Coordinates of C-alpha atoms in Angstrom, one line a residue:
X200 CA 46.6 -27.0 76.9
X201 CA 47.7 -28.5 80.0
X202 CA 48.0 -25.1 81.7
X203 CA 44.4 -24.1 80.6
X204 CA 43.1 -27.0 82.3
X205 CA 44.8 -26.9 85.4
X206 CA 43.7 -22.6 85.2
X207 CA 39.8 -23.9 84.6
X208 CA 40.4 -26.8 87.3
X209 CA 41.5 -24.1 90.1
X210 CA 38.9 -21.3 89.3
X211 CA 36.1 -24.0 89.2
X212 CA 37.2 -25.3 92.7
X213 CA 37.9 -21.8 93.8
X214 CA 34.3 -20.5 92.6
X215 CA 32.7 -23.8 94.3
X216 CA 34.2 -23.3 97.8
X217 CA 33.4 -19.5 97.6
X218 CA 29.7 -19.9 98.8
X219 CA 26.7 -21.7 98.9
X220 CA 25.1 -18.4 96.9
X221 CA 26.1 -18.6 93.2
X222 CA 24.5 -18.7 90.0
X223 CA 25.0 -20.1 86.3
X224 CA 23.5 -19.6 83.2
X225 CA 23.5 -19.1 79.4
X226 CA 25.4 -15.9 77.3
X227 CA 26.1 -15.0 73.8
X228 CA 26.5 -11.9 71.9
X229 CA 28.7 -10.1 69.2
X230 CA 32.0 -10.0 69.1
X231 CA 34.2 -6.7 67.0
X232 CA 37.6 -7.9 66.9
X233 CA 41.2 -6.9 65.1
X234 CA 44.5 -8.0 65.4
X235 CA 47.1 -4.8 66.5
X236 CA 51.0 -5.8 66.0
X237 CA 53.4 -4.5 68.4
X238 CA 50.3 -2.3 70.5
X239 CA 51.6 0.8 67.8
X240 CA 49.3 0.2 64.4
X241 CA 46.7 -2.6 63.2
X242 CA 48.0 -5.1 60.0
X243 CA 48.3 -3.7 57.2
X244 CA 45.1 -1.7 55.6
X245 CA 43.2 -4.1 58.2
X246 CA 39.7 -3.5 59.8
X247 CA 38.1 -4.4 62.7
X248 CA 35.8 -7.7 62.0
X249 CA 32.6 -8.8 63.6
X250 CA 32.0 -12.5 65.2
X251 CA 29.9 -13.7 67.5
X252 CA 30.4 -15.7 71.2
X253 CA 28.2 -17.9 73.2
X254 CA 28.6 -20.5 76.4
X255 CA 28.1 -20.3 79.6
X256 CA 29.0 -19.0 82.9
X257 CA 28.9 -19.8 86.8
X258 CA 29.5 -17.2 89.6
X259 CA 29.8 -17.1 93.1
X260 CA 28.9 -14.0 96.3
X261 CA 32.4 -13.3 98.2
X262 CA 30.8 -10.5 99.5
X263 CA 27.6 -8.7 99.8
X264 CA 29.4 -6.8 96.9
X265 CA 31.9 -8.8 95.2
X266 CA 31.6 -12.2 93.5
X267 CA 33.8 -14.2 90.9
X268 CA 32.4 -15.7 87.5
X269 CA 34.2 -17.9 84.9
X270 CA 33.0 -18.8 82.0
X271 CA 33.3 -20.8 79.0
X272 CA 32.4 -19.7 75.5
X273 CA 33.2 -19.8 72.0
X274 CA 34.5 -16.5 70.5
X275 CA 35.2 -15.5 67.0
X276 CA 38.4 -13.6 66.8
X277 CA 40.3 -11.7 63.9
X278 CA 40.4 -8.8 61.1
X279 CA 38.6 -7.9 58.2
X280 CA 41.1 -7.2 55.3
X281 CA 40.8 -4.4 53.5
X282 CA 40.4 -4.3 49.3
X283 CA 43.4 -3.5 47.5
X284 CA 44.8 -2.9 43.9
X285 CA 46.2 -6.3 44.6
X286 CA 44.0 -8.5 46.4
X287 CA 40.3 -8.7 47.0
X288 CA 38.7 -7.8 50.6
X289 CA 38.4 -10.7 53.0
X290 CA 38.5 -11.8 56.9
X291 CA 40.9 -13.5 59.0
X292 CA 39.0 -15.8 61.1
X293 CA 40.6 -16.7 64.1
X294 CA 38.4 -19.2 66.6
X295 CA 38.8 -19.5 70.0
X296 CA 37.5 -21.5 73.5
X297 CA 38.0 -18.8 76.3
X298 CA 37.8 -18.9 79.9
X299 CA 37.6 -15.5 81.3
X300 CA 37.6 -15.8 84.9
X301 CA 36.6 -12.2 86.7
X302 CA 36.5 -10.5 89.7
X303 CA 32.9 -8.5 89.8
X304 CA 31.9 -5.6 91.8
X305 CA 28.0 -4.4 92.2
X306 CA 28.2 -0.6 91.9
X307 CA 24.3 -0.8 92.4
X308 CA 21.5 -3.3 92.3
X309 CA 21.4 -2.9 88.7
X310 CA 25.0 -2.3 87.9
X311 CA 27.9 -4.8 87.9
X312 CA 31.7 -4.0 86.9
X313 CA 34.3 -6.9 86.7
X314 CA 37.9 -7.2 85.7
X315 CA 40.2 -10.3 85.7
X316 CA 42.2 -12.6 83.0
X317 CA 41.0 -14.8 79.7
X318 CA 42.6 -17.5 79.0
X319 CA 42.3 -18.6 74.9
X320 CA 42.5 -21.9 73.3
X321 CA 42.8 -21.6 69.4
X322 CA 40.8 -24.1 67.8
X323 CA 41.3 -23.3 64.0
X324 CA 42.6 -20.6 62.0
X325 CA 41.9 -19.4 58.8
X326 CA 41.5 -16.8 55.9
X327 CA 38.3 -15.8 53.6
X328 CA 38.9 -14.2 50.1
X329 CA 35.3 -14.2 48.0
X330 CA 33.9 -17.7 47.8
X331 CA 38.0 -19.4 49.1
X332 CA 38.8 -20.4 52.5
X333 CA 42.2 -21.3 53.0
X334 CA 44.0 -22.8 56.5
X335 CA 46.3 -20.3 58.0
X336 CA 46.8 -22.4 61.1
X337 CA 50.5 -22.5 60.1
X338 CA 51.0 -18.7 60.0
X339 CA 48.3 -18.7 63.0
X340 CA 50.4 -21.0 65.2
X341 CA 50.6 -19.5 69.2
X342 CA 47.4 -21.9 70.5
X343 CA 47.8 -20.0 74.1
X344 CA 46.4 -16.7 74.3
X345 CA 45.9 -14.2 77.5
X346 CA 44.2 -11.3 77.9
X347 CA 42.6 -9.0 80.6
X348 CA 39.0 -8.5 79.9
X349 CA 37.0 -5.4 81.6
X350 CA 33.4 -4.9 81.4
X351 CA 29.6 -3.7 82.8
X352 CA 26.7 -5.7 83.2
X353 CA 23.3 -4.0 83.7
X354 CA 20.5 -6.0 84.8
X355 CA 17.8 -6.1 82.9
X356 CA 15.3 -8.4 84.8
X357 CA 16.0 -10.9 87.2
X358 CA 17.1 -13.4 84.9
X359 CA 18.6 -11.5 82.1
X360 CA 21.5 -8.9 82.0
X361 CA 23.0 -7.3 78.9
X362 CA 27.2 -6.5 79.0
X363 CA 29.6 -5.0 77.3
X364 CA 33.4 -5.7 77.4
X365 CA 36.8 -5.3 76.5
X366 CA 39.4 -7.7 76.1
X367 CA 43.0 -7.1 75.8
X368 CA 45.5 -9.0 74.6
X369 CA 49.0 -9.7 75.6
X370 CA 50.5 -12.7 73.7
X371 CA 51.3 -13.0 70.4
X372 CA 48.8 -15.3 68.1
X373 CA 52.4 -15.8 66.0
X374 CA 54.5 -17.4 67.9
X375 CA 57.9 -16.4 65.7
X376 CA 57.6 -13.4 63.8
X377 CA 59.7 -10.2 63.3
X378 CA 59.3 -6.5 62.6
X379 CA 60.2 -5.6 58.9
X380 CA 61.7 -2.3 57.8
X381 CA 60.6 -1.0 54.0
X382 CA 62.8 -2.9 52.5
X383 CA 61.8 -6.1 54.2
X384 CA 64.7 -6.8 56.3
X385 CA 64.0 -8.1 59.5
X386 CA 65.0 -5.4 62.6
X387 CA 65.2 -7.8 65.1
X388 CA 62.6 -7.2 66.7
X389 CA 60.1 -9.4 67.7
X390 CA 56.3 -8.7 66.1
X391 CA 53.3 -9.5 68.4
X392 CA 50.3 -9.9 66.9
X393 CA 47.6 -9.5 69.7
X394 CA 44.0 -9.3 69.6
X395 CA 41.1 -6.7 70.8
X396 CA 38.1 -7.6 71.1
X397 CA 35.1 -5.7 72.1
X398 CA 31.8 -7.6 73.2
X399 CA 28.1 -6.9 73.5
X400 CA 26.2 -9.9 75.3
X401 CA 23.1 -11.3 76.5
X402 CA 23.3 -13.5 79.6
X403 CA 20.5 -15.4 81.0
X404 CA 20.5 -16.6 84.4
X405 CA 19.4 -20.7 85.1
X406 CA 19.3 -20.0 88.7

């Protein structure tokens, strides 16, 4: 937690001494998330889950054409199980604070890309079967998650934009786990879970 505060301290300061033209505002939108072990196949008979994310955001003008925004939202993170002979369908619901901090570029006046790192902080954990909800925060146990997060903003009206991007990520939301052959002997190697996330958002601009 430490080094997500001390990330969130620097990019504030860094956006603030940017320029005096910046602006802030409101976002939110859907989230469609899954959780991809080792970057070669989703979880088992897993699919990919929808959420939702809201907060807020504050940029800053480097340039004519490039700025910097951070934000702070809420995102809804996961996997949608998939109904077996064995077991019912159900979600994984994974819940996140993330502080994507980007580097944006205006392509045009109505056209904005940006690319740069998210920082997660895992709030909660847990699993949906039916009418059950059971704490996985246990199994769920890597609080720290980062991710590189691209996207495109098209500017709808002077105070509203609509977005879409995708986040990438590197760590593993289990901190110790390892890959399993058919039998169910451990390899050796390490299993990553990581989670994708693809976003569609609203922003609305205070100033």
């Amino acid at each position: 937690m430490k080094s997500i505060l001390s990330y969130l301290i620097i990019s504030i300061l860094t956006i603030g001494s940017l320029s005096a033209q910046y602006n802030y505002g409101l976002k939110g939108g859907l989230n469609y998330t899954n959780n991809v072990v080792n970057q070669q196949s989703t979880i088992n008979d897993s699919k990919y889950k929808a959420g939702i994310h809201v907060g807020i955001f504050a940029s800053a003008d480097v340039t004519e054409k490039v700025d910097m925004q951070i934000e702070l939202l809420y995102s809804g993170k996961g996997y949608q199980f998939v109904e077996t002979a064995f077991s019912e369908s159900g979600n994984l619901n994974l819940n996140y604070i993330t502080f994507p901090l980007l580097v944006g570029y205006k392509a045009t006046e109505e056209i904005r890309l940006s690319i740069g790192p998210e920082l997660g902080y895992l709030i909660s954990a847990n699993s949906k079967f039916g009418p059950d909800r059971i704490d996985v925060s246990d199994k769920w146990d890597n609080k720290l998650d980062i991710g590189l997060a691209a996207g495109l903003d098209y500017t709808l009206s002077e105070k509203i934009c609509a977005g879409v991007r995708y986040t990438h990520g590197f760590s593993s939301v289990v901190a110790n786990a390892y890959v399993s052959d058919n039998n169910g002997n451990s390899t050796g190697e390490r299993a990553k879970f990581q989670n994708r996330s693809l976003q569609l958002s609203l922003s609305y601009h205070l100033k």
